[in-house]
Short mmCIF file of C-alpha atoms and ligand atoms in Angstrom, two decimals:
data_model
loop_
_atom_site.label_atom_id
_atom_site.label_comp_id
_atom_site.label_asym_id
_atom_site.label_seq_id
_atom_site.Cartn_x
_atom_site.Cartn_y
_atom_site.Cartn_z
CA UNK A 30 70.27 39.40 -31.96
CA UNK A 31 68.98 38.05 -34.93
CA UNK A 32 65.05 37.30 -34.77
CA UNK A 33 64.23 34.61 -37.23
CA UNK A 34 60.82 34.75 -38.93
CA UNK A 35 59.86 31.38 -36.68
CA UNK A 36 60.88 32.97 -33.86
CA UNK A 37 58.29 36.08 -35.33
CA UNK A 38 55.78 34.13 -36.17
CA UNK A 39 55.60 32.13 -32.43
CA UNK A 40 56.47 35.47 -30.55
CA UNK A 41 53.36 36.88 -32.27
CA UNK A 42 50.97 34.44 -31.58
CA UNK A 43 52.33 33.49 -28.00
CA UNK A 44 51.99 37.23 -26.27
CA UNK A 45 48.34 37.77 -27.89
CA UNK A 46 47.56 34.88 -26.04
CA UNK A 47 49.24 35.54 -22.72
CA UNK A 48 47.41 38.85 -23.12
CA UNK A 49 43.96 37.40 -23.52
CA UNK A 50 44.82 34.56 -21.22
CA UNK A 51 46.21 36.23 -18.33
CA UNK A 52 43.38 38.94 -18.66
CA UNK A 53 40.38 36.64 -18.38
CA UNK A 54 42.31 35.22 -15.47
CA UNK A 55 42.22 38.41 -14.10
CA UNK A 56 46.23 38.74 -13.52
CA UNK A 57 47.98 42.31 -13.25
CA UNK A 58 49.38 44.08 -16.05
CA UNK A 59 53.05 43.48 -13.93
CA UNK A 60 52.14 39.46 -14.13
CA UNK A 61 51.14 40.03 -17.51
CA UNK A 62 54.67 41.80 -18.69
CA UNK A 63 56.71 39.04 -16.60
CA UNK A 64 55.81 36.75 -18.34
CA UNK A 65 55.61 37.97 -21.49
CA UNK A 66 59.42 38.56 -20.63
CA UNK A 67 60.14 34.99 -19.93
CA UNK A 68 58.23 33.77 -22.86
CA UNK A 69 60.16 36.15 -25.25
CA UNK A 70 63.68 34.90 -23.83
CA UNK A 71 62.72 30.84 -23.90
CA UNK A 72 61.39 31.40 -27.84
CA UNK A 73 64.49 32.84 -28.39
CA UNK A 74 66.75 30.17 -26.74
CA UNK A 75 64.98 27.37 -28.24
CA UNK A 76 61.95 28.35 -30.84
CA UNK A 77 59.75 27.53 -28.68
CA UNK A 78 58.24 27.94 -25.01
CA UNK A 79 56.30 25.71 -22.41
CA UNK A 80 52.87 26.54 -21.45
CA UNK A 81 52.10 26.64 -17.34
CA UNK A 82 49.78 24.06 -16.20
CA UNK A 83 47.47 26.96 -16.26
CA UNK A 84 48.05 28.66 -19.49
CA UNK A 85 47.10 25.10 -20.47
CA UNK A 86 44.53 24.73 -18.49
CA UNK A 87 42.52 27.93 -19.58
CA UNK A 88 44.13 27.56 -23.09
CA UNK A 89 42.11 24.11 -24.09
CA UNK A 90 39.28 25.95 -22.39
CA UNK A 91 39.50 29.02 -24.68
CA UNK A 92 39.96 26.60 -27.78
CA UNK A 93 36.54 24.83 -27.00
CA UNK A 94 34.65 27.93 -26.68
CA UNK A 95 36.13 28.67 -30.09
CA UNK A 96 34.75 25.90 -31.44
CA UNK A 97 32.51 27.20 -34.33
CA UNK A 98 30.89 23.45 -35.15
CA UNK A 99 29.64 22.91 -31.23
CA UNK A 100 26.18 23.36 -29.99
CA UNK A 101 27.91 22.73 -26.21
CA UNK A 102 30.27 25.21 -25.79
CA UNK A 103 27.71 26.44 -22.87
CA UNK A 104 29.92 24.21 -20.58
CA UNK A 105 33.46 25.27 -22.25
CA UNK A 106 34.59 26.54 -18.60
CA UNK A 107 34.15 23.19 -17.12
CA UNK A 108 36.79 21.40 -19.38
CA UNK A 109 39.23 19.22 -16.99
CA UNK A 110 42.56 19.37 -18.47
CA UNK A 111 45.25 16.16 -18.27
CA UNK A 112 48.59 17.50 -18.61
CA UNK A 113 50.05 14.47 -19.86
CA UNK A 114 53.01 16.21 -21.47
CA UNK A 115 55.81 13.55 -19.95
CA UNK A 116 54.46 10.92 -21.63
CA UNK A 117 57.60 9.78 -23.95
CA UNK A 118 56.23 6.39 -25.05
CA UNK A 119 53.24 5.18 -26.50
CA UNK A 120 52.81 2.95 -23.46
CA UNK A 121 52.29 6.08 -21.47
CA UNK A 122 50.27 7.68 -24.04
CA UNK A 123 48.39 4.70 -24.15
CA UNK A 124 48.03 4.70 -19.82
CA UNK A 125 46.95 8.22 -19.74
CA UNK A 126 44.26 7.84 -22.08
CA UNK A 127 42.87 4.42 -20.27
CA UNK A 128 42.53 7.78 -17.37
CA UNK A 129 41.10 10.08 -19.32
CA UNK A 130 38.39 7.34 -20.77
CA UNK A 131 37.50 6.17 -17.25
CA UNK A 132 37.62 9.69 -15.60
CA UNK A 133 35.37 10.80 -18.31
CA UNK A 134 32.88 8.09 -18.14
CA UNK A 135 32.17 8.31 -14.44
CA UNK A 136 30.32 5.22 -14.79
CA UNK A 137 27.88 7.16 -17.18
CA UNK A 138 27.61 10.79 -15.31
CA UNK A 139 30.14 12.05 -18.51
CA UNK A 140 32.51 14.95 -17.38
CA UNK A 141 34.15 16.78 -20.19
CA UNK A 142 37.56 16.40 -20.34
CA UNK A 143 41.04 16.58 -22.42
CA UNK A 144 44.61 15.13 -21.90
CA UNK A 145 47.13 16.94 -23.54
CA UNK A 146 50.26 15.13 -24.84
CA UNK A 147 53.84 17.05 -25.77
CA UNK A 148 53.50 19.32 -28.29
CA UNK A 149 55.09 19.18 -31.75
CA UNK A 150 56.69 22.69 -31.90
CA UNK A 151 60.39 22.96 -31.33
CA UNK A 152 63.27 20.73 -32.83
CA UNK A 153 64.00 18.14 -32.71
CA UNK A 154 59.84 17.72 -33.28
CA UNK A 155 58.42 14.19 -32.38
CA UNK A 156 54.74 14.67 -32.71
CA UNK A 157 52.85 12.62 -30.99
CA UNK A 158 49.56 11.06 -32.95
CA UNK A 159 46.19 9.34 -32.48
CA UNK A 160 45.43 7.65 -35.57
CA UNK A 161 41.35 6.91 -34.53
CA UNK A 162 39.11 9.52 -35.04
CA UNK A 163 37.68 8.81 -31.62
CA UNK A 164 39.14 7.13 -29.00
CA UNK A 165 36.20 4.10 -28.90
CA UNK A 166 34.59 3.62 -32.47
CA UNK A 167 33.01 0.57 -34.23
CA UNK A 168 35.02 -1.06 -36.65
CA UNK A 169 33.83 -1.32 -40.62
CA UNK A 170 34.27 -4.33 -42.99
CA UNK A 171 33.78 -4.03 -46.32
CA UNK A 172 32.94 -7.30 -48.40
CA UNK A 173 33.49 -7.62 -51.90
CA UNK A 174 29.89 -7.19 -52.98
CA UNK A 175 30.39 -3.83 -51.51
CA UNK A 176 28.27 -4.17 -48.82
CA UNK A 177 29.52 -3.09 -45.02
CA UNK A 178 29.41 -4.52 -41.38
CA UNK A 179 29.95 -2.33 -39.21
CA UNK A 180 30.22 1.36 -39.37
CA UNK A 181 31.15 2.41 -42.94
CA UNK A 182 33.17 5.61 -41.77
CA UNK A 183 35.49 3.35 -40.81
CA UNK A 184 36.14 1.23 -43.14
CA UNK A 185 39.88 2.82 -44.40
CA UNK A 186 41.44 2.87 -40.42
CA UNK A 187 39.99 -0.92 -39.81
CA UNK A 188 41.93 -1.90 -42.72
CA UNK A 189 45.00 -0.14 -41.36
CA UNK A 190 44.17 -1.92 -38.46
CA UNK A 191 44.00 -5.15 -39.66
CA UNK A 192 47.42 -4.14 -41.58
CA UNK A 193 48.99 -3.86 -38.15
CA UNK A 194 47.78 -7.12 -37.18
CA UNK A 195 45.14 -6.50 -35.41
CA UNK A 196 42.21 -8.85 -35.54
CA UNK A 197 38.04 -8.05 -35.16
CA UNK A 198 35.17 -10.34 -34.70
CA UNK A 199 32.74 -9.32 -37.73
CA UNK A 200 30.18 -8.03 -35.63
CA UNK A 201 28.27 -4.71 -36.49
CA UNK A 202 30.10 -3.03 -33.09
CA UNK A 203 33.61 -4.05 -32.38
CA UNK A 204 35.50 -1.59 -30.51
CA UNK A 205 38.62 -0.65 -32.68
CA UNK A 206 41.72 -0.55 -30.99
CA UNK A 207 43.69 2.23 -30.29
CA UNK A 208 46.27 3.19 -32.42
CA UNK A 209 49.25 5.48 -31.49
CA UNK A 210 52.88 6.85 -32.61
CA UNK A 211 55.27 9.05 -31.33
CA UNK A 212 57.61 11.48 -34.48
CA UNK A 213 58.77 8.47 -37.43
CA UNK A 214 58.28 6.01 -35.21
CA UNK A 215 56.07 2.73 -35.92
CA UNK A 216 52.45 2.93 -35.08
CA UNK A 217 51.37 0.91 -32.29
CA UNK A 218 48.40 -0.58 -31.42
CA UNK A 219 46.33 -1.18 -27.83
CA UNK A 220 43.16 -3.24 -27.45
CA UNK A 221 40.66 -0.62 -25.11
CA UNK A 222 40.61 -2.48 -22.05
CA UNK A 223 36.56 -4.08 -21.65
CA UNK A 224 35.72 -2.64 -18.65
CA UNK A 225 36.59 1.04 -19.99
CA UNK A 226 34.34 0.85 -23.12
CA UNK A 227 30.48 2.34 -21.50
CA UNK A 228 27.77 1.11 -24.16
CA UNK A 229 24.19 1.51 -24.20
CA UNK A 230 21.76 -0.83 -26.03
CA UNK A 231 18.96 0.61 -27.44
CA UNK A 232 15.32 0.52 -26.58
CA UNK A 233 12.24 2.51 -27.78
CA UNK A 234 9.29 3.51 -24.80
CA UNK A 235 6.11 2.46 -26.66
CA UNK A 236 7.80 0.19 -29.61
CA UNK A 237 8.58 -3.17 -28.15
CA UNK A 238 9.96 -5.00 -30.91
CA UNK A 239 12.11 -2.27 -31.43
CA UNK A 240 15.01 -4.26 -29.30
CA UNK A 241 15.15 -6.77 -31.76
CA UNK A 242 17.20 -4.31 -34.39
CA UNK A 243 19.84 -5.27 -31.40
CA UNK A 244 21.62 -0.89 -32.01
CA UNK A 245 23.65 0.00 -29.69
CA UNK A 246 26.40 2.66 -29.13
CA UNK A 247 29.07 3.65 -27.20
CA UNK A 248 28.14 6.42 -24.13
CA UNK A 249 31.17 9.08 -24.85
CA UNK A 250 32.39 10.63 -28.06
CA UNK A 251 36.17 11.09 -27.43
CA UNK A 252 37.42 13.20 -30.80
CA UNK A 253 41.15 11.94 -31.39
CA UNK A 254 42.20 13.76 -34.23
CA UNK A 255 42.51 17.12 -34.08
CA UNK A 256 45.27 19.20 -33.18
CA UNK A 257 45.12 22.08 -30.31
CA UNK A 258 46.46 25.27 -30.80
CA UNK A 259 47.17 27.35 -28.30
CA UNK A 260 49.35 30.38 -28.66
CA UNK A 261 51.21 29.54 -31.45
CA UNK A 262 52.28 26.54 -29.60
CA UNK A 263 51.02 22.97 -31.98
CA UNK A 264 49.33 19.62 -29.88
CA UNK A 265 48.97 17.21 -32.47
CA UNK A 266 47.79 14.81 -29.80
CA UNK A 267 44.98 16.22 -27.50
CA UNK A 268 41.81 14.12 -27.09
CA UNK A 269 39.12 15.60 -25.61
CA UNK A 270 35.28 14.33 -24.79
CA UNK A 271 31.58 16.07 -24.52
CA UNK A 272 29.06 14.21 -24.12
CA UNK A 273 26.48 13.13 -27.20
CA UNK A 274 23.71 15.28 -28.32
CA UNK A 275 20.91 12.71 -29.14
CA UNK A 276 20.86 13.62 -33.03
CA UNK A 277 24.70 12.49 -33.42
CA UNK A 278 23.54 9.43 -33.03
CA UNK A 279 19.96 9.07 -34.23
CA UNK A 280 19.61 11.31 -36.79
CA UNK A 281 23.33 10.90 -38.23
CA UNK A 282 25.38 7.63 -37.15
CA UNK A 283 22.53 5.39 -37.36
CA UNK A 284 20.36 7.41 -40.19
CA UNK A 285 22.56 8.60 -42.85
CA UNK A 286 23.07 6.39 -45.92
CA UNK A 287 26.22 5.56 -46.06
CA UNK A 288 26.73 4.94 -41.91
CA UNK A 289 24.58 2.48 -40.38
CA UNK A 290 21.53 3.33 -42.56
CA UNK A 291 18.50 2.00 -40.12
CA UNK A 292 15.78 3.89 -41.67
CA UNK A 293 14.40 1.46 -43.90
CA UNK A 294 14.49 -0.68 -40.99
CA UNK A 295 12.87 1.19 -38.30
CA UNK A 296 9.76 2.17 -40.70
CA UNK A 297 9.43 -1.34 -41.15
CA UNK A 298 9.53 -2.46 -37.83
CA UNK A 299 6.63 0.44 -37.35
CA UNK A 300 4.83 -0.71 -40.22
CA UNK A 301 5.08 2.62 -42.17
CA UNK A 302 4.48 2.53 -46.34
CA UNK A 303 8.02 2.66 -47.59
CA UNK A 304 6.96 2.88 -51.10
CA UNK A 305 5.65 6.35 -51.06
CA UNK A 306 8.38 9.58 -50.31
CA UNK A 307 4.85 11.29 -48.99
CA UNK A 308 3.93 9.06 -46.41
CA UNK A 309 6.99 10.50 -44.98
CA UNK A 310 7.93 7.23 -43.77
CA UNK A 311 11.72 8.61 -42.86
CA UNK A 312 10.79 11.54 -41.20
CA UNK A 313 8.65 8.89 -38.88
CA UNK A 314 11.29 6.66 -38.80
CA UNK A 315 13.63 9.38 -37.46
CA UNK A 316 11.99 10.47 -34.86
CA UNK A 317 11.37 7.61 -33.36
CA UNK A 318 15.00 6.53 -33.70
CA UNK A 319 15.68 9.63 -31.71
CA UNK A 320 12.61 9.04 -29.01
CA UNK A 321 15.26 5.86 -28.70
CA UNK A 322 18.46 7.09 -28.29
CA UNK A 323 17.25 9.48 -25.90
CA UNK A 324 15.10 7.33 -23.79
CA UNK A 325 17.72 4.42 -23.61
CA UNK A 326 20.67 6.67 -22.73
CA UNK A 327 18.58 8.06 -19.87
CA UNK A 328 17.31 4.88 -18.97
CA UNK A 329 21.36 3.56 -18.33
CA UNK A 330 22.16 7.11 -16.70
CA UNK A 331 24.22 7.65 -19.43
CA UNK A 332 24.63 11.64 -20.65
CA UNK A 333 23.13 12.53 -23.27
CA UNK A 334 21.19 15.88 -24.18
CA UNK A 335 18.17 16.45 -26.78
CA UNK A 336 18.62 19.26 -29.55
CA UNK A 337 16.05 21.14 -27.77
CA UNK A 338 17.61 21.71 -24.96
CA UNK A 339 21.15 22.04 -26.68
CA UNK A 340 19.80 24.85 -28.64
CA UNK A 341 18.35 26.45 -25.47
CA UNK A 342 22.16 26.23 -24.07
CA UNK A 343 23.82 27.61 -26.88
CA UNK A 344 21.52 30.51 -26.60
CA UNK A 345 22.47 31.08 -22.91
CA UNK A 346 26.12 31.02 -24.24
CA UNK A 347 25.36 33.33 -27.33
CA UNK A 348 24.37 35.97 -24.27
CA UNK A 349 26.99 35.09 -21.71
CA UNK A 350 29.69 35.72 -24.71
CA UNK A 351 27.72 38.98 -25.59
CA UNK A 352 28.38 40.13 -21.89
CA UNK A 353 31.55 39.37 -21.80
CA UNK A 354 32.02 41.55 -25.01
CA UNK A 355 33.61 38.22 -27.79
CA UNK A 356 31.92 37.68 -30.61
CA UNK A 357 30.23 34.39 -30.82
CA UNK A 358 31.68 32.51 -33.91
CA UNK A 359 29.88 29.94 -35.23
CA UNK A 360 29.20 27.09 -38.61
CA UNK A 361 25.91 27.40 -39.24
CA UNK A 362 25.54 23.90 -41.27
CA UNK A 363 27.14 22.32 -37.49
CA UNK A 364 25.36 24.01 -35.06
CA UNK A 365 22.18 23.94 -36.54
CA UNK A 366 20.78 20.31 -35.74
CA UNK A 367 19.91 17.87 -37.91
CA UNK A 368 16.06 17.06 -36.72
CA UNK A 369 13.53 20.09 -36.73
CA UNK A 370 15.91 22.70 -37.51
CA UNK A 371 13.70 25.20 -37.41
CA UNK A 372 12.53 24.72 -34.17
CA UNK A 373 15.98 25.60 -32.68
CA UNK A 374 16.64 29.70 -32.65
CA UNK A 375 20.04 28.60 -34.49
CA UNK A 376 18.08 27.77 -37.82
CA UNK A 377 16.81 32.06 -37.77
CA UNK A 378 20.30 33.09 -36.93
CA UNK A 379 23.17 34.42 -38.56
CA UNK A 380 26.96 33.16 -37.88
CA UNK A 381 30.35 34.07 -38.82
CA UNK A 382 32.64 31.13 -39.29
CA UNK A 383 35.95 33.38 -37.90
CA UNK A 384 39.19 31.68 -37.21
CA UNK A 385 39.95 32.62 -33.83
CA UNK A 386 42.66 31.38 -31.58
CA UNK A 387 43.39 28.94 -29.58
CA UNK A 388 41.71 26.40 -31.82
CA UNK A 389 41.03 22.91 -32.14
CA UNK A 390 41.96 22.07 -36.35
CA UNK A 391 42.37 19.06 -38.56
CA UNK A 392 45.10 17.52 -39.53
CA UNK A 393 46.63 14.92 -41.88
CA UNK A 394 44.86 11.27 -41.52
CA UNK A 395 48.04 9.01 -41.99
N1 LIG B 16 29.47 13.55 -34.16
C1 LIG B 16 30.41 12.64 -33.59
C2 LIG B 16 29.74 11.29 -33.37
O1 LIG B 16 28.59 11.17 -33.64
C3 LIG B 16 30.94 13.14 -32.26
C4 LIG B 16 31.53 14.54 -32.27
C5 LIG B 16 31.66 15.17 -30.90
N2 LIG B 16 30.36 15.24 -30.25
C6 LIG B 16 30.15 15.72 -29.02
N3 LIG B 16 28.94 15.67 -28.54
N4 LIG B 16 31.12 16.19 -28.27
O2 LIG B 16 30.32 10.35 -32.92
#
């Protein structure tokens, strides 16, 4: 039979995966060679082959742990997996993520989770897509005097949005809708039903006034974007959720510059001397944006970790990986967080930023 260089190519990456796969699972070698069989014969028939719930299961796990940007992969064995490979329409896309968001949220007490759509591989391909970056994110308008409400990172998919017809309210935190297609087909657009979207407003311990900025954000960061790899075998559709790391949002999505930029703000509100870089008036600023997010996510039993503590995890997986004999893989410039670096072991470290499959990667934004 002729073997075309596809058929190579998938064969190749879809045994050293039932390999790994089956022997972290702990399967014999005769399970192991069964299905290697099968998987051989249904690449052949049809360039491609369909994951078990399980390979899918521990597949998505594998991916996270292979994550070389996250500080949580600690927790990568307790991923919950949706198999929502039916779904055919973006109306059951659409139904399956309303699940996954209100599974996930668990009324605050976050649970890590992923649904997995159809996958792309095979012909005829209809890849399924999530245009948002994250399932719930605050739109950003642009006015002509260049200035933004809203969150400036999204300033180019609220547009398309509005394009689609699609409609905000001009506040600094509308919930973008979702917005979905399925191969050529037209994108489609959902509003995220109210009760779904968990938000916390933000309060400081010791700074009153602080209320009055009237921040807020949403509870769960749901990435939407990325495609999942596993074995060869392409997801362009596979959201998946932690839960937030407090410097995400303090030191990042409400700090940096060109997001919501509350600095300037905060030192004010504080009473700190803005004119001088050496009163260090950010540095104060930040960290008691951070004492904030923290406090208030607590406060609404809402998830949420410190980088502390984060670091402190990633350690314990940095020795869990050792004794399981994988090499840890990591970005520095990711894992290492964004307030006091150097109090986390991760600043003093070392990390190869290897490729490893299965893998969570980007992909084209439109
Ligand atoms: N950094 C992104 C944000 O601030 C979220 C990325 C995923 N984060 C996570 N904790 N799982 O929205």
């Amino acid at each position: 039979m002729n073997v075309t260089s596809i058929q190579q190519d998938l064969l190749e990456h879809a045994t050293a995966f039932i390999r790994q796969c089956y022997g972290e699972l702990g399967k014999s070698a005769q399970d192991i060679s069964l299905r290697l069989h099968e998987v051989e014969a249904e690449i052949m028939q049809q360039d491609h082959y369909k994951h078990t719930p399980e390979e899918l299961a521990h597949g998505a796990k594998m991916a996270w742990r292979n994550s070389n940007r996250c500080i949580g992969r600690l927790f990568w064995d307790n991923l919950s997996v949706i198999d929502a490979r039916h779904a055919g329409t973006t109306d059951e896309m659409a139904e399956a993520i309303w699940q996954h968001i209100s599974s996930a949220t668990n009324g605050g007490k976050i649970r890590p989770f992923i649904t997995v759509f159809p996958a792309s591989t095979g012909f005829p391909a209809h890849p399924p897509r999530i245009w948002n970056h994250q399932l719930i994110r605050y739109a950003g308008y642009e006015s002509d005097d260049g200035t933004t409400v809203g969150d400036p990172a999204s300033v180019s998919f609220t547009r398309l949005c509005q394009e689609l017809g699609w409609q905000g309210a001009d506040t600094p935190h509308d919930i973008l809708p979702l917005v979905l297609s399925i191969g050529n087909s037209e994108k489609k657009w959902y509003n995220i039903p109210k009760e779904l979207t968990l938000e916390v407003p933000l309060s400081h311990p010791d700074i009153p006034a602080f209320e009055e900025l009237g921040l807020r954000w949403y509870a769960v960061p749901f990435v939407s974007d990325m495609l999942l790899e596993i074995g060869g075998i392409h997801y362009t559709a596979a959201p998946f959720n932690g839960w937030y790391m407090g410097t995400e949002i303090g030191a990042r999505n409400l700090a940096d510059k060109d997001r919501y930029n509350m600095l300037p703000d905060v030192a004010r509100l504080m009473g700190l001397d803005t004119s001088s870089n050496a009163s260090l008036w950010k540095d104060k600023a930040l960290v008691e944006l951070n004492v904030a997010v923290l406090h208030s996510y607590k406060a609404h039993g809402v998830t949420i970790v410190d980088h502390h503590t984060a670091a402190q995890q990633f350690m314990r997986f940095e020795r869990n990986e050792r004794e399981s004999r994988r090499e840890v893989t990591g970005r520095w410039s990711w894992l290492v967080p964004p307030l006091s670096p150097a109090t986390t072991h991760i600043f003093h470290q070392h990390y190869e930023d290897h490729i490893v499959s299965p893998q969570f990667f980007y992909q084209n934004k439109s």
